[in-house]
Amino acid sequence: SDTKLLIHSNTDIDGDTSIVDSSPSEHVIDRKVAEPGNDPVYANTGVNRSSLAGASYNAINFANSSDDNERLHVVQPSPNDNFFRPDASGTGDMTWAFWWRFSALSGIDVMMSQYESGTENMSIYGNSGTTLTIEDKTGNSHSGRQLNVSQSYSNDTWYHACITKNGTTMTWYHNGTSAGSGTFGAMTAFDAPISLGGQRGTTSYHYHGFLDQVMIIRGAALTATQASTLYGGGNANTTIGTLGGLIVHE
């Protein structure tokens, strides 16, 4: 894991990885990524994220296994406490964001879900390299609670997703640009953890690929400008930059 260093600096370092040391004995402080034969320095104007030179191993690799232990389950503090939906009514704002990269497409590939049962679940997934979807299914129906966007994607390529629910409007930003939006009803309270890399307790629709820098913001929808800045033109940092200095990093 990364070594954490607390320093004193008289400059604004929010979001920076190259930091000016204001101590009497100045030192150069950089964030380096260890890689045999290649040790690049990542700064906010650093190398392109889509290539991930020296950083791809930091992501979570899901092996497309039917074993439920291959998935990562994030348990909410207590059942039905609405931790993973906008608010108690399900009508408020929400943001989901992450980097993703398929290793092998296999029809419906669930990247993130909250799976209580086959008839009660929320899922974010890709379908056959042509469609991206977020849906909320209750009573075995997602009527009024599904967004499908047409977006081509392929294996072995990094993409960024930023999905926002602003009131009743759901928007999927693909690599910082809106791929589509639509009306989305109140979200359901499911008694289940958030699962990365598939659906909990089922062998269906498991994910084969990488996820990185996963972020869930409850009660706020990022703007189009913030979604574009979060993507950052492929920059190695996931950051809002001057729009508040939000950083989510592995």
PDB file of N, CA and C in Angstrom, residues 56-94:
ATOM      1  N   SER A  56      -1.806   0.035 -13.955  1.00  0.00           N
ATOM      2  CA  SER A  56      -2.959  -0.830 -14.191  1.00  0.00           C
ATOM      3  C   SER A  56      -3.114  -1.901 -13.115  1.00  0.00           C
ATOM      4  N   TYR A  57      -2.001  -2.314 -12.487  1.00  0.00           N
ATOM      5  CA  TYR A  57      -2.089  -3.364 -11.488  1.00  0.00           C
ATOM      6  C   TYR A  57      -2.751  -2.888 -10.208  1.00  0.00           C
ATOM      7  N   ASN A  58      -2.984  -1.580 -10.065  1.00  0.00           N
ATOM      8  CA  ASN A  58      -3.629  -1.066  -8.877  1.00  0.00           C
ATOM      9  C   ASN A  58      -5.125  -1.329  -8.867  1.00  0.00           C
ATOM     10  N   ALA A  59      -5.707  -1.677 -10.006  1.00  0.00           N
ATOM     11  CA  ALA A  59      -7.138  -1.904 -10.087  1.00  0.00           C
ATOM     12  C   ALA A  59      -7.501  -3.267  -9.499  1.00  0.00           C
ATOM     13  N   ILE A  60      -8.821  -3.467  -9.240  1.00  0.00           N
ATOM     14  CA  ILE A  60      -9.325  -4.750  -8.756  1.00  0.00           C
ATOM     15  C   ILE A  60      -9.612  -5.625  -9.958  1.00  0.00           C
ATOM     16  N   ASN A  61      -9.033  -6.824  -9.990  1.00  0.00           N
ATOM     17  CA  ASN A  61      -9.222  -7.755 -11.100  1.00  0.00           C
ATOM     18  C   ASN A  61     -10.257  -8.801 -10.700  1.00  0.00           C
ATOM     19  N   PHE A  62     -11.373  -8.839 -11.434  1.00  0.00           N
ATOM     20  CA  PHE A  62     -12.411  -9.827 -11.191  1.00  0.00           C
ATOM     21  C   PHE A  62     -12.284 -10.933 -12.221  1.00  0.00           C
ATOM     22  N   ALA A  63     -12.235 -12.178 -11.758  1.00  0.00           N
ATOM     23  CA  ALA A  63     -11.822 -13.301 -12.599  1.00  0.00           C
ATOM     24  C   ALA A  63     -12.965 -13.991 -13.330  1.00  0.00           C
ATOM     25  N   ASN A  64     -14.177 -13.384 -13.325  1.00  0.00           N
ATOM     26  CA  ASN A  64     -15.298 -13.970 -14.056  1.00  0.00           C
ATOM     27  C   ASN A  64     -15.654 -15.358 -13.527  1.00  0.00           C
ATOM     28  N   SER A  65     -15.497 -15.552 -12.236  1.00  0.00           N
ATOM     29  CA  SER A  65     -15.726 -16.857 -11.634  1.00  0.00           C
ATOM     30  C   SER A  65     -17.149 -16.980 -11.119  1.00  0.00           C
ATOM     31  N   SER A  66     -17.669 -18.204 -11.071  1.00  0.00           N
ATOM     32  CA  SER A  66     -18.976 -18.444 -10.461  1.00  0.00           C
ATOM     33  C   SER A  66     -18.890 -18.445  -8.939  1.00  0.00           C
ATOM     34  N   ASP A  67     -17.678 -18.383  -8.405  1.00  0.00           N
ATOM     35  CA  ASP A  67     -17.465 -18.346  -6.964  1.00  0.00           C
ATOM     36  C   ASP A  67     -17.818 -16.956  -6.442  1.00  0.00           C
ATOM     37  N   ASP A  68     -18.772 -16.883  -5.512  1.00  0.00           N
ATOM     38  CA  ASP A  68     -19.210 -15.600  -4.977  1.00  0.00           C
ATOM     39  C   ASP A  68     -18.076 -14.871  -4.265  1.00  0.00           C
ATOM     40  N   ASN A  69     -17.066 -15.608  -3.818  1.00  0.00           N
ATOM     41  CA  ASN A  69     -15.938 -14.984  -3.138  1.00  0.00           C
ATOM     42  C   ASN A  69     -15.069 -14.164  -4.084  1.00  0.00           C
ATOM     43  N   GLU A  70     -15.271 -14.326  -5.395  1.00  0.00           N
ATOM     44  CA  GLU A  70     -14.516 -13.537  -6.360  1.00  0.00           C
ATOM     45  C   GLU A  70     -15.037 -12.109  -6.451  1.00  0.00           C
ATOM     46  N   ARG A  71     -16.161 -11.826  -5.811  1.00  0.00           N
ATOM     47  CA  ARG A  71     -16.726 -10.490  -5.850  1.00  0.00           C
ATOM     48  C   ARG A  71     -16.415  -9.754  -4.560  1.00  0.00           C
ATOM     49  N   LEU A  72     -16.542  -8.444  -4.614  1.00  0.00           N
ATOM     50  CA  LEU A  72     -16.305  -7.615  -3.444  1.00  0.00           C
ATOM     51  C   LEU A  72     -17.644  -7.081  -2.970  1.00  0.00           C
ATOM     52  N   HIS A  73     -18.019  -7.408  -1.725  1.00  0.00           N
ATOM     53  CA  HIS A  73     -19.313  -6.995  -1.188  1.00  0.00           C
ATOM     54  C   HIS A  73     -19.095  -5.904  -0.142  1.00  0.00           C
ATOM     55  N   VAL A  74     -19.751  -4.761  -0.341  1.00  0.00           N
ATOM     56  CA  VAL A  74     -19.650  -3.633   0.586  1.00  0.00           C
ATOM     57  C   VAL A  74     -20.949  -3.592   1.375  1.00  0.00           C
ATOM     58  N   VAL A  75     -20.886  -3.964   2.649  1.00  0.00           N
ATOM     59  CA  VAL A  75     -22.092  -4.131   3.454  1.00  0.00           C
ATOM     60  C   VAL A  75     -22.511  -2.788   4.038  1.00  0.00           C
ATOM     61  N   GLN A  76     -23.817  -2.483   3.926  1.00  0.00           N
ATOM     62  CA  GLN A  76     -24.317  -1.256   4.526  1.00  0.00           C
ATOM     63  C   GLN A  76     -24.392  -1.411   6.040  1.00  0.00           C
ATOM     64  N   PRO A  77     -24.368  -0.294   6.784  1.00  0.00           N
ATOM     65  CA  PRO A  77     -24.305  -0.372   8.250  1.00  0.00           C
ATOM     66  C   PRO A  77     -25.408  -1.200   8.882  1.00  0.00           C
ATOM     67  N   SER A  78     -26.639  -1.103   8.383  1.00  0.00           N
ATOM     68  CA  SER A  78     -27.738  -1.894   8.913  1.00  0.00           C
ATOM     69  C   SER A  78     -28.765  -2.107   7.809  1.00  0.00           C
ATOM     70  N   PRO A  79     -29.573  -3.173   7.901  1.00  0.00           N
ATOM     71  CA  PRO A  79     -30.530  -3.470   6.830  1.00  0.00           C
ATOM     72  C   PRO A  79     -31.493  -2.318   6.562  1.00  0.00           C
ATOM     73  N   ASN A  80     -31.744  -2.085   5.267  1.00  0.00           N
ATOM     74  CA  ASN A  80     -32.749  -1.111   4.839  1.00  0.00           C
ATOM     75  C   ASN A  80     -32.529   0.293   5.406  1.00  0.00           C
ATOM     76  N   ASP A  81     -31.270   0.697   5.594  1.00  0.00           N
ATOM     77  CA  ASP A  81     -31.034   2.032   6.126  1.00  0.00           C
ATOM     78  C   ASP A  81     -30.796   3.054   5.013  1.00  0.00           C
ATOM     79  N   ASN A  82     -31.048   2.645   3.763  1.00  0.00           N
ATOM     80  CA  ASN A  82     -30.958   3.553   2.612  1.00  0.00           C
ATOM     81  C   ASN A  82     -29.553   4.089   2.380  1.00  0.00           C
ATOM     82  N   PHE A  83     -28.562   3.343   2.845  1.00  0.00           N
ATOM     83  CA  PHE A  83     -27.182   3.814   2.701  1.00  0.00           C
ATOM     84  C   PHE A  83     -26.759   3.915   1.243  1.00  0.00           C
ATOM     85  N   PHE A  84     -27.338   3.069   0.379  1.00  0.00           N
ATOM     86  CA  PHE A  84     -26.918   3.041  -1.016  1.00  0.00           C
ATOM     87  C   PHE A  84     -27.980   3.587  -1.963  1.00  0.00           C
ATOM     88  N   ARG A  85     -28.890   4.396  -1.456  1.00  0.00           N
ATOM     89  CA  ARG A  85     -29.805   5.112  -2.343  1.00  0.00           C
ATOM     90  C   ARG A  85     -29.861   6.558  -1.893  1.00  0.00           C
ATOM     91  N   PRO A  86     -30.439   7.457  -2.709  1.00  0.00           N
ATOM     92  CA  PRO A  86     -30.274   8.894  -2.453  1.00  0.00           C
ATOM     93  C   PRO A  86     -30.738   9.357  -1.090  1.00  0.00           C
ATOM     94  N   ASP A  87     -31.897   8.868  -0.644  1.00  0.00           N
ATOM     95  CA  ASP A  87     -32.471   9.273   0.638  1.00  0.00           C
ATOM     96  C   ASP A  87     -33.574   8.278   0.979  1.00  0.00           C
ATOM     97  N   ALA A  88     -34.275   8.521   2.078  1.00  0.00           N
ATOM     98  CA  ALA A  88     -35.297   7.578   2.530  1.00  0.00           C
ATOM     99  C   ALA A  88     -36.427   7.420   1.519  1.00  0.00           C
ATOM    100  N   SER A  89     -36.695   8.467   0.729  1.00  0.00           N
ATOM    101  CA  SER A  89     -37.761   8.392  -0.265  1.00  0.00           C
ATOM    102  C   SER A  89     -37.292   7.803  -1.587  1.00  0.00           C
ATOM    103  N   GLY A  90     -35.971   7.756  -1.794  1.00  0.00           N
ATOM    104  CA  GLY A  90     -35.423   7.254  -3.054  1.00  0.00           C
ATOM    105  C   GLY A  90     -35.523   8.225  -4.202  1.00  0.00           C
ATOM    106  N   THR A  91     -35.937   9.462  -3.928  1.00  0.00           N
ATOM    107  CA  THR A  91     -36.167  10.437  -4.995  1.00  0.00           C
ATOM    108  C   THR A  91     -35.057  11.474  -5.131  1.00  0.00           C
ATOM    109  N   GLY A  92     -34.103  11.478  -4.212  1.00  0.00           N
ATOM    110  CA  GLY A  92     -33.061  12.496  -4.215  1.00  0.00           C
ATOM    111  C   GLY A  92     -31.977  12.247  -5.248  1.00  0.00           C
ATOM    112  N   ASP A  93     -30.839  12.911  -5.051  1.00  0.00           N
ATOM    113  CA  ASP A  93     -29.741  12.871  -6.014  1.00  0.00           C
ATOM    114  C   ASP A  93     -28.700  11.826  -5.624  1.00  0.00           C
ATOM    115  N   MET A  94     -27.942  11.372  -6.614  1.00  0.00           N
ATOM    116  CA  MET A  94     -26.974  10.290  -6.394  1.00  0.00           C
ATOM    117  C   MET A  94     -25.930  10.326  -7.506  1.00  0.00           C
TER     118      MET A  94
END
